[in-house]
Amino acid sequence: MDKLLIEGGACLKGEVRASGAKNAALPILCAALLSDEPLTLHNVPALQDIKTTYKLLKQMGVEVSPEGTNSVTVNARPITTHIAPYELVKTMRASILVLGPLVARRGEAQVSLPGGCAIGARPVNLHLMGLEAMGAEIRVEGGFIYAKASKLKGARIMFDTVTVTGTENLMMAAVLADGETVLENAAREPEVVDLARCLTAMGARIKGAGTTTIVIQGVKDLKPAEHTILPDRIETGTFLAGAAMTRGQVRVTHTDPNLLDAVLVKLQQAGAYVRTGEDFIEVDMQGRRARAVTVITHPHPGFPTDMQAQFMALNCLAEGTGVITESIFENRFQHAAELQRMGASIKLEGHTAIITGKESLTGAPVMATDLRASAALVVAALAAQGQSVVDRIYHLDRGYEHIEDKLAQLGGRITRIK
């Protein structure tokens, strides 16, 4: 199992390019199941979750043809099965996103209940409720979801709580349903908007993506299309937080400042000078220590839960005391214990962490517990004094493309070891 060996004391400086967004690419790859025509995608990140999705699609008989480094063409015409097996689904929660497209286009689906990061319960009941409202017959048995429908019907669906994958799954299912589907209390994340853009390029009729009400008029079938995945806002935010923690200056290019409003506000509160352009964001600490900030996670456009761990790490090195409240997942403070191994002062009270910043942390062997916790530990290790080893980085490889190379490009002393 690979590990990262990190020599601390870095001051991250320079320019780095953002990759395509994992959380946009995964549902968009699943959207290819809605059509018998090819879908060509660009800016697809080279990640373990993407490879797993390719395996899942290929196992169904779908043709997946790489077109250069970060482009791929997916053709679902030769699909041979509607089954998504446990062996593939257990490693990646986003596998549930094949459910809606399979039922909508193929009339049935057999999808294993999903796995992924151990950050708390993320039930799929809202996905199933929505499909049932659209006329699908659903049963859950032996760890599998079985869904069947000769033809889905448009419906009005109200989500009890905001769900990103639920919104995406039902939006995809509704594209080929008879009549109009209205999704109320829908997720507003940029990745939902990017999926809607891709579906629209394929011939879908969607209004309201990016708002709490999405209206979809079903169409008979979809056409060939080409789409470029939006930049990864979480990867972008991770590099910017790393700059703030190490008192450095980092410019992230090929990104979109409009995706990170809540994060940029907090970086400014931490004392960073933030400069943006059409496709770049630059954070400059001018050699100063960051100030502690208070963060409460919320669904978009609030502060993203996927940046919570990175800002906890930032507060560990900041002046003053910062408070982090996690309002979305109930088990997403597992990185706190690992940061404490590096000397961080963190007090946990339920869903709240109170962090008193220290002038420096000390390198230590630490273990990644989930995808974003991995990134937080890596940037903390870069800022710490001495050597750290970050174990279980397979989590990191699920969501960050060549992260050690990119951080080395910024001056980080980081090596992948076996």
One Martini backbone bead per residue (centre of mass of N, CA, C, O) as a GRO file, in nm:
protein
  418
    1MET     BB    1   0.096   0.037   0.024
    2ASP     BB    2   0.082   0.357  -0.015
    3LYS     BB    3   0.283   0.648   0.064
    4LEU     BB    4   0.368   0.962   0.226
    5LEU     BB    5   0.664   1.153   0.217
    6ILE     BB    6   0.723   1.433   0.445
    7GLU     BB    7   0.884   1.743   0.440
    8GLY     BB    8   0.880   1.998   0.624
    9GLY     BB    9   0.873   2.361   0.591
   10ALA     BB   10   0.698   2.473   0.380
   11CYS     BB   11   0.656   2.718   0.101
   12LEU     BB   12   0.410   2.776  -0.098
   13LYS     BB   13   0.498   2.827  -0.451
   14GLY     BB   14   0.312   2.926  -0.737
   15GLU     BB   15   0.189   2.719  -1.009
   16VAL     BB   16  -0.136   2.556  -1.070
   17ARG     BB   17  -0.341   2.308  -1.209
   18ALA     BB   18  -0.659   2.233  -1.249
   19SER     BB   19  -0.875   1.990  -1.245
   20GLY     BB   20  -1.120   1.803  -1.291
   21ALA     BB   21  -1.426   1.715  -1.161
   22LYS     BB   22  -1.524   1.441  -1.000
   23ASN     BB   23  -1.830   1.528  -0.915
   24ALA     BB   24  -1.893   1.559  -1.230
   25ALA     BB   25  -1.783   1.312  -1.390
   26LEU     BB   26  -1.947   1.076  -1.271
   27PRO     BB   27  -2.241   1.147  -1.361
   28ILE     BB   28  -2.167   1.194  -1.664
   29LEU     BB   29  -2.083   0.905  -1.724
   30CYS     BB   30  -2.366   0.786  -1.648
   31ALA     BB   31  -2.528   0.948  -1.871
   32ALA     BB   32  -2.447   0.759  -2.113
   33LEU     BB   33  -2.684   0.547  -2.048
   34LEU     BB   34  -2.921   0.729  -2.195
   35SER     BB   35  -2.762   0.641  -2.463
   36ASP     BB   36  -2.672   0.526  -2.807
   37GLU     BB   37  -2.483   0.764  -2.807
   38PRO     BB   38  -2.207   0.940  -2.809
   39LEU     BB   39  -1.982   1.058  -2.540
   40THR     BB   40  -1.771   1.342  -2.515
   41LEU     BB   41  -1.495   1.401  -2.288
   42HIS     BB   42  -1.341   1.666  -2.103
   43ASN     BB   43  -1.145   1.706  -1.828
   44VAL     BB   44  -1.070   1.425  -1.715
   45PRO     BB   45  -0.972   1.284  -1.439
   46ALA     BB   46  -0.696   1.095  -1.300
   47LEU     BB   47  -0.872   0.857  -1.118
   48GLN     BB   48  -0.990   0.602  -0.932
   49ASP     BB   49  -1.297   0.661  -0.966
   50ILE     BB   50  -1.283   0.667  -1.275
   51LYS     BB   51  -1.178   0.380  -1.317
   52THR     BB   52  -1.418   0.245  -1.177
   53THR     BB   53  -1.630   0.349  -1.378
   54TYR     BB   54  -1.515   0.217  -1.626
   55LYS     BB   55  -1.545  -0.072  -1.520
   56LEU     BB   56  -1.849  -0.063  -1.481
   57LEU     BB   57  -1.924  -0.001  -1.777
   58LYS     BB   58  -1.771  -0.240  -1.910
   59GLN     BB   59  -1.925  -0.465  -1.753
   60MET     BB   60  -2.193  -0.374  -1.925
   61GLY     BB   61  -2.064  -0.315  -2.237
   62VAL     BB   62  -1.935  -0.050  -2.250
   63GLU     BB   63  -1.776   0.191  -2.437
   64VAL     BB   64  -1.430   0.293  -2.355
   65SER     BB   65  -1.255   0.574  -2.511
   66PRO     BB   66  -0.967   0.709  -2.523
   67GLU     BB   67  -0.874   1.079  -2.592
   68GLY     BB   68  -0.623   1.097  -2.448
   69THR     BB   69  -0.553   1.210  -2.139
   70ASN     BB   70  -0.860   1.382  -2.068
   71SER     BB   71  -1.025   1.193  -2.273
   72VAL     BB   72  -1.360   1.057  -2.363
   73THR     BB   73  -1.554   0.785  -2.505
   74VAL     BB   74  -1.904   0.700  -2.468
   75ASN     BB   75  -2.079   0.379  -2.547
   76ALA     BB   76  -2.407   0.224  -2.479
   77ARG     BB   77  -2.517   0.039  -2.707
   78PRO     BB   78  -2.360  -0.250  -2.611
   79ILE     BB   79  -2.519  -0.322  -2.379
   80THR     BB   80  -2.566  -0.627  -2.150
   81THR     BB   81  -2.620  -0.495  -1.857
   82HIS     BB   82  -2.797  -0.396  -1.527
   83ILE     BB   83  -2.542  -0.460  -1.344
   84ALA     BB   84  -2.406  -0.354  -1.017
   85PRO     BB   85  -2.155  -0.470  -0.845
   86TYR     BB   86  -2.007  -0.494  -0.538
   87GLU     BB   87  -1.700  -0.488  -0.614
   88LEU     BB   88  -1.736  -0.184  -0.725
   89VAL     BB   89  -1.937  -0.024  -0.535
   90LYS     BB   90  -1.790  -0.040  -0.249
   91THR     BB   91  -1.564   0.197  -0.330
   92MET     BB   92  -1.821   0.379  -0.457
   93ARG     BB   93  -2.091   0.575  -0.414
   94ALA     BB   94  -2.144   0.687  -0.716
   95SER     BB   95  -2.270   0.420  -0.837
   96ILE     BB   96  -2.573   0.502  -0.792
   97LEU     BB   97  -2.585   0.672  -1.076
   98VAL     BB   98  -2.695   0.422  -1.255
   99LEU     BB   99  -2.993   0.389  -1.178
  100GLY     BB  100  -3.157   0.601  -1.334
  101PRO     BB  101  -3.054   0.543  -1.629
  102LEU     BB  102  -3.132   0.242  -1.642
  103VAL     BB  103  -3.437   0.272  -1.597
  104ALA     BB  104  -3.495   0.482  -1.823
  105ARG     BB  105  -3.356   0.309  -2.071
  106ARG     BB  106  -3.380  -0.023  -1.976
  107GLY     BB  107  -3.612  -0.074  -1.726
  108GLU     BB  108  -3.359  -0.174  -1.542
  109ALA     BB  109  -3.205  -0.252  -1.208
  110GLN     BB  110  -2.891  -0.373  -1.041
  111VAL     BB  111  -2.780  -0.232  -0.732
  112SER     BB  112  -2.555  -0.192  -0.517
  113LEU     BB  113  -2.492  -0.094  -0.228
  114PRO     BB  114  -2.305   0.159  -0.121
  115GLY     BB  115  -2.000   0.311  -0.059
  116GLY     BB  116  -1.697   0.453   0.073
  117CYS     BB  117  -1.669   0.682   0.288
  118ALA     BB  118  -1.636   0.708   0.656
  119ILE     BB  119  -1.866   0.986   0.720
  120GLY     BB  120  -2.145   0.852   0.720
  121ALA     BB  121  -2.467   0.869   0.661
  122ARG     BB  122  -2.597   0.799   0.307
  123PRO     BB  123  -2.884   0.764   0.208
  124VAL     BB  124  -3.106   0.623  -0.067
  125ASN     BB  125  -3.413   0.688  -0.020
  126LEU     BB  126  -3.456   0.937  -0.212
  127HIS     BB  127  -3.409   0.789  -0.474
  128LEU     BB  128  -3.639   0.578  -0.439
  129MET     BB  129  -3.875   0.768  -0.397
  130GLY     BB  130  -3.853   0.905  -0.674
  131LEU     BB  131  -3.887   0.653  -0.855
  132GLU     BB  132  -4.164   0.575  -0.743
  133ALA     BB  133  -4.305   0.841  -0.831
  134MET     BB  134  -4.227   0.747  -1.145
  135GLY     BB  135  -4.315   0.414  -1.137
  136ALA     BB  136  -4.126   0.239  -0.986
  137GLU     BB  137  -4.008  -0.072  -0.891
  138ILE     BB  138  -3.904  -0.142  -0.550
  139ARG     BB  139  -3.625  -0.338  -0.412
  140VAL     BB  140  -3.458  -0.459  -0.111
  141GLU     BB  141  -3.203  -0.721  -0.153
  142GLY     BB  142  -2.911  -0.854  -0.061
  143GLY     BB  143  -2.770  -0.557  -0.115
  144PHE     BB  144  -2.992  -0.476  -0.333
  145ILE     BB  145  -3.119  -0.284  -0.601
  146TYR     BB  146  -3.447  -0.311  -0.741
  147ALA     BB  147  -3.547  -0.193  -1.068
  148LYS     BB  148  -3.868  -0.110  -1.237
  149ALA     BB  149  -3.970   0.012  -1.578
  150SER     BB  150  -4.128   0.067  -1.868
  151LYS     BB  151  -4.214   0.381  -1.785
  152LEU     BB  152  -4.149   0.678  -1.691
  153LYS     BB  153  -4.297   0.937  -1.490
  154GLY     BB  154  -4.380   1.227  -1.422
  155ALA     BB  155  -4.296   1.433  -1.125
  156ARG     BB  156  -4.333   1.547  -0.792
  157ILE     BB  157  -4.034   1.624  -0.599
  158MET     BB  158  -3.959   1.616  -0.247
  159PHE     BB  159  -3.695   1.693  -0.055
  160ASP     BB  160  -3.616   1.666   0.274
  161THR     BB  161  -3.318   1.675   0.180
  162VAL     BB  162  -3.025   1.761   0.066
  163THR     BB  163  -2.922   1.597  -0.252
  164VAL     BB  164  -2.697   1.540  -0.488
  165THR     BB  165  -2.731   1.246  -0.599
  166GLY     BB  166  -3.038   1.258  -0.603
  167THR     BB  167  -3.068   1.486  -0.805
  168GLU     BB  168  -2.905   1.348  -1.034
  169ASN     BB  169  -3.061   1.083  -1.065
  170LEU     BB  170  -3.347   1.214  -1.121
  171MET     BB  171  -3.268   1.391  -1.357
  172MET     BB  172  -3.186   1.158  -1.542
  173ALA     BB  173  -3.453   1.001  -1.534
  174ALA     BB  174  -3.640   1.247  -1.640
  175VAL     BB  175  -3.536   1.287  -1.935
  176LEU     BB  176  -3.713   1.002  -2.030
  177ALA     BB  177  -3.975   1.082  -1.932
  178ASP     BB  178  -4.307   1.127  -1.907
  179GLY     BB  179  -4.307   1.445  -1.902
  180GLU     BB  180  -4.307   1.625  -1.598
  181THR     BB  181  -4.038   1.723  -1.375
  182VAL     BB  182  -4.016   1.814  -1.021
  183LEU     BB  183  -3.752   1.950  -0.820
  184GLU     BB  184  -3.750   1.990  -0.477
  185ASN     BB  185  -3.491   2.082  -0.294
  186ALA     BB  186  -3.247   2.109  -0.462
  187ALA     BB  187  -2.941   2.092  -0.556
  188ARG     BB  188  -2.676   2.365  -0.620
  189GLU     BB  189  -2.438   2.251  -0.727
  190PRO     BB  190  -2.212   2.279  -0.983
  191GLU     BB  191  -2.231   1.973  -1.065
  192VAL     BB  192  -2.531   1.984  -1.136
  193VAL     BB  193  -2.501   2.196  -1.359
  194ASP     BB  194  -2.306   2.032  -1.538
  195LEU     BB  195  -2.497   1.801  -1.593
  196ALA     BB  196  -2.714   1.974  -1.729
  197ARG     BB  197  -2.538   2.068  -1.962
  198CYS     BB  198  -2.485   1.791  -2.081
  199LEU     BB  199  -2.780   1.702  -2.122
  200THR     BB  200  -2.849   1.938  -2.310
  201ALA     BB  201  -2.641   1.856  -2.530
  202MET     BB  202  -2.814   1.575  -2.564
  203GLY     BB  203  -3.138   1.703  -2.552
  204ALA     BB  204  -3.231   1.808  -2.301
  205ARG     BB  205  -3.497   1.950  -2.073
  206ILE     BB  206  -3.367   2.210  -1.862
  207LYS     BB  207  -3.465   2.388  -1.561
  208GLY     BB  208  -3.297   2.538  -1.270
  209ALA     BB  209  -3.014   2.485  -1.245
  210GLY     BB  210  -2.899   2.611  -0.924
  211THR     BB  211  -3.166   2.563  -0.791
  212THR     BB  212  -3.442   2.441  -0.596
  213THR     BB  213  -3.579   2.425  -0.895
  214ILE     BB  214  -3.633   2.152  -1.118
  215VAL     BB  215  -3.715   2.129  -1.470
  216ILE     BB  216  -3.835   1.840  -1.660
  217GLN     BB  217  -3.858   1.749  -1.999
  218GLY     BB  218  -3.933   1.488  -2.162
  219VAL     BB  219  -3.768   1.268  -2.389
  220LYS     BB  220  -3.717   1.019  -2.616
  221ASP     BB  221  -3.414   1.108  -2.697
  222LEU     BB  222  -3.066   1.113  -2.756
  223LYS     BB  223  -2.761   1.266  -2.851
  224PRO     BB  224  -2.480   1.348  -2.954
  225ALA     BB  225  -2.186   1.458  -2.754
  226GLU     BB  226  -2.005   1.742  -2.600
  227HIS     BB  227  -1.788   1.781  -2.300
  228THR     BB  228  -1.667   1.997  -2.034
  229ILE     BB  229  -1.532   1.975  -1.741
  230LEU     BB  230  -1.526   2.120  -1.460
  231PRO     BB  231  -1.362   2.246  -1.218
  232ASP     BB  232  -1.199   2.175  -0.913
  233ARG     BB  233  -1.286   2.326  -0.618
  234ILE     BB  234  -1.142   2.147  -0.401
  235GLU     BB  235  -0.863   2.143  -0.511
  236THR     BB  236  -0.829   2.444  -0.520
  237GLY     BB  237  -0.880   2.492  -0.212
  238THR     BB  238  -0.643   2.320  -0.110
  239PHE     BB  239  -0.411   2.492  -0.229
  240LEU     BB  240  -0.495   2.758  -0.088
  241ALA     BB  241  -0.475   2.651   0.202
  242GLY     BB  242  -0.175   2.575   0.180
  243ALA     BB  243  -0.076   2.863   0.146
  244ALA     BB  244  -0.185   2.972   0.418
  245MET     BB  245  -0.033   2.767   0.609
  246THR     BB  246   0.271   2.837   0.465
  247ARG     BB  247   0.295   3.146   0.386
  248GLY     BB  248   0.222   3.175   0.084
  249GLN     BB  249   0.208   3.159  -0.294
  250VAL     BB  250  -0.083   3.082  -0.496
  251ARG     BB  251  -0.169   2.974  -0.830
  252VAL     BB  252  -0.477   2.884  -0.980
  253THR     BB  253  -0.551   2.730  -1.276
  254HIS     BB  254  -0.819   2.639  -1.456
  255THR     BB  255  -1.048   2.796  -1.307
  256ASP     BB  256  -1.336   2.911  -1.084
  257PRO     BB  257  -1.424   3.162  -0.869
  258ASN     BB  258  -1.745   3.109  -0.859
  259LEU     BB  259  -1.709   2.825  -0.689
  260LEU     BB  260  -1.556   2.988  -0.408
  261ASP     BB  261  -1.681   3.208  -0.225
  262ALA     BB  262  -1.677   3.093   0.072
  263VAL     BB  263  -1.370   3.033   0.077
  264LEU     BB  264  -1.255   3.317   0.011
  265VAL     BB  265  -1.367   3.460   0.256
  266LYS     BB  266  -1.203   3.289   0.466
  267LEU     BB  267  -0.922   3.363   0.357
  268GLN     BB  268  -0.950   3.663   0.415
  269GLN     BB  269  -0.999   3.629   0.722
  270ALA     BB  270  -0.703   3.488   0.745
  271GLY     BB  271  -0.520   3.716   0.563
  272ALA     BB  272  -0.557   3.693   0.268
  273TYR     BB  273  -0.464   3.760  -0.055
  274VAL     BB  274  -0.711   3.795  -0.312
  275ARG     BB  275  -0.691   3.692  -0.658
  276THR     BB  276  -0.882   3.735  -0.963
  277GLY     BB  277  -0.991   3.571  -1.260
  278GLU     BB  278  -1.137   3.404  -1.502
  279ASP     BB  279  -0.905   3.135  -1.447
  280PHE     BB  280  -0.810   3.245  -1.149
  281ILE     BB  281  -0.635   3.195  -0.825
  282GLU     BB  282  -0.487   3.404  -0.563
  283VAL     BB  283  -0.269   3.341  -0.281
  284ASP     BB  284  -0.137   3.582  -0.030
  285MET     BB  285   0.057   3.596   0.281
  286GLN     BB  286   0.333   3.749   0.306
  287GLY     BB  287   0.457   3.554   0.547
  288ARG     BB  288   0.207   3.517   0.716
  289ARG     BB  289   0.007   3.435   0.963
  290ALA     BB  290  -0.276   3.301   1.019
  291ARG     BB  291  -0.612   3.335   1.095
  292ALA     BB  292  -0.864   3.242   1.266
  293VAL     BB  293  -1.167   3.055   1.185
  294THR     BB  294  -1.515   3.036   1.122
  295VAL     BB  295  -1.702   2.727   1.051
  296ILE     BB  296  -1.996   2.637   0.851
  297THR     BB  297  -2.152   2.384   0.711
  298HIS     BB  298  -2.307   2.378   0.378
  299PRO     BB  299  -2.485   2.385   0.134
  300HIS     BB  300  -2.503   2.508  -0.155
  301PRO     BB  301  -2.344   2.824  -0.104
  302GLY     BB  302  -2.195   2.721   0.117
  303PHE     BB  303  -1.978   2.572   0.307
  304PRO     BB  304  -1.789   2.308   0.228
  305THR     BB  305  -1.739   1.995   0.355
  306ASP     BB  306  -1.477   1.938   0.165
  307MET     BB  307  -1.320   2.191   0.344
  308GLN     BB  308  -1.306   2.136   0.651
  309ALA     BB  309  -1.031   1.989   0.703
  310GLN     BB  310  -0.844   2.213   0.589
  311PHE     BB  311  -0.943   2.432   0.803
  312MET     BB  312  -0.854   2.283   1.049
  313ALA     BB  313  -0.556   2.285   0.977
  314LEU     BB  314  -0.529   2.591   0.961
  315ASN     BB  315  -0.610   2.648   1.263
  316CYS     BB  316  -0.365   2.493   1.392
  317LEU     BB  317  -0.167   2.754   1.271
  318ALA     BB  318  -0.317   2.982   1.391
  319GLU     BB  319  -0.430   3.271   1.516
  320GLY     BB  320  -0.601   3.160   1.767
  321THR     BB  321  -0.955   3.075   1.766
  322GLY     BB  322  -1.137   2.811   1.613
  323VAL     BB  323  -1.457   2.715   1.458
  324ILE     BB  324  -1.598   2.393   1.374
  325THR     BB  325  -1.900   2.311   1.189
  326GLU     BB  326  -2.076   2.004   1.125
  327SER     BB  327  -2.395   1.978   0.933
  328ILE     BB  328  -2.389   1.703   0.746
  329PHE     BB  329  -2.182   1.512   0.891
  330GLU     BB  330  -2.139   1.287   1.179
  331ASN     BB  331  -1.823   1.159   1.079
  332ARG     BB  332  -1.598   1.428   1.012
  333PHE     BB  333  -1.347   1.409   1.261
  334GLN     BB  334  -1.108   1.195   1.222
  335HIS     BB  335  -0.862   1.397   1.174
  336ALA     BB  336  -0.814   1.514   1.456
  337ALA     BB  337  -0.637   1.286   1.580
  338GLU     BB  338  -0.406   1.322   1.371
  339LEU     BB  339  -0.342   1.619   1.435
  340GLN     BB  340  -0.272   1.563   1.735
  341ARG     BB  341  -0.012   1.398   1.663
  342MET     BB  342   0.114   1.693   1.563
  343GLY     BB  343   0.004   1.901   1.813
  344ALA     BB  344  -0.280   1.971   1.814
  345SER     BB  345  -0.550   2.190   1.934
  346ILE     BB  346  -0.837   1.985   1.999
  347LYS     BB  347  -1.191   2.026   2.062
  348LEU     BB  348  -1.462   1.807   2.105
  349GLU     BB  349  -1.828   1.892   2.041
  350GLY     BB  350  -1.956   1.696   1.858
  351HIS     BB  351  -2.003   1.905   1.570
  352THR     BB  352  -1.757   2.049   1.724
  353ALA     BB  353  -1.451   2.242   1.676
  354ILE     BB  354  -1.184   2.350   1.888
  355ILE     BB  355  -0.916   2.568   1.781
  356THR     BB  356  -0.580   2.614   1.885
  357GLY     BB  357  -0.327   2.777   1.776
  358LYS     BB  358  -0.002   2.715   1.643
  359GLU     BB  359   0.308   2.786   1.532
  360SER     BB  360   0.352   2.462   1.528
  361LEU     BB  361   0.413   2.150   1.395
  362THR     BB  362   0.470   1.791   1.409
  363GLY     BB  363   0.593   1.538   1.278
  364ALA     BB  364   0.406   1.233   1.171
  365PRO     BB  365   0.239   0.949   1.185
  366VAL     BB  366  -0.041   0.905   0.961
  367MET     BB  367  -0.403   0.853   0.894
  368ALA     BB  368  -0.626   0.808   0.657
  369THR     BB  369  -1.002   0.823   0.650
  370ASP     BB  370  -1.044   1.018   0.401
  371LEU     BB  371  -1.027   1.215   0.141
  372ARG     BB  372  -1.008   1.506   0.282
  373ALA     BB  373  -0.828   1.422   0.518
  374SER     BB  374  -0.583   1.363   0.349
  375ALA     BB  375  -0.532   1.655   0.253
  376ALA     BB  376  -0.500   1.781   0.534
  377LEU     BB  377  -0.250   1.612   0.620
  378VAL     BB  378  -0.062   1.701   0.394
  379VAL     BB  379  -0.060   2.012   0.448
  380ALA     BB  380   0.026   1.987   0.743
  381ALA     BB  381   0.299   1.842   0.684
  382LEU     BB  382   0.423   2.074   0.516
  383ALA     BB  383   0.408   2.283   0.770
  384ALA     BB  384   0.565   2.115   0.941
  385GLN     BB  385   0.805   1.986   1.160
  386GLY     BB  386   0.944   1.757   0.981
  387GLN     BB  387   0.847   1.418   0.955
  388SER     BB  388   0.604   1.250   0.744
  389VAL     BB  389   0.351   0.983   0.732
  390VAL     BB  390   0.103   0.895   0.493
  391ASP     BB  391  -0.154   0.679   0.522
  392ARG     BB  392  -0.393   0.560   0.315
  393ILE     BB  393  -0.390   0.707   0.004
  394TYR     BB  394  -0.629   0.588  -0.157
  395HIS     BB  395  -0.816   0.818  -0.098
  396LEU     BB  396  -0.660   1.039  -0.254
  397ASP     BB  397  -0.673   0.890  -0.541
  398ARG     BB  398  -0.986   0.941  -0.576
  399GLY     BB  399  -0.953   1.297  -0.583
  400TYR     BB  400  -0.635   1.336  -0.671
  401GLU     BB  401  -0.429   1.457  -0.921
  402HIS     BB  402  -0.112   1.429  -0.873
  403ILE     BB  403  -0.043   1.567  -0.588
  404GLU     BB  404   0.266   1.538  -0.549
  405ASP     BB  405   0.346   1.689  -0.808
  406LYS     BB  406   0.202   1.959  -0.750
  407LEU     BB  407   0.339   2.019  -0.474
  408ALA     BB  408   0.630   2.010  -0.581
  409GLN     BB  409   0.585   2.251  -0.777
  410LEU     BB  410   0.542   2.437  -0.496
  411GLY     BB  411   0.782   2.309  -0.286
  412GLY     BB  412   0.721   2.036  -0.197
  413ARG     BB  413   0.833   1.760   0.017
  414ILE     BB  414   0.725   1.483  -0.179
  415THR     BB  415   0.680   1.118  -0.149
  416ARG     BB  416   0.626   0.817  -0.296
  417ILE     BB  417   0.572   0.509  -0.116
  418LYS     BB  418   0.571   0.151  -0.041
   0.00000   0.00000   0.00000
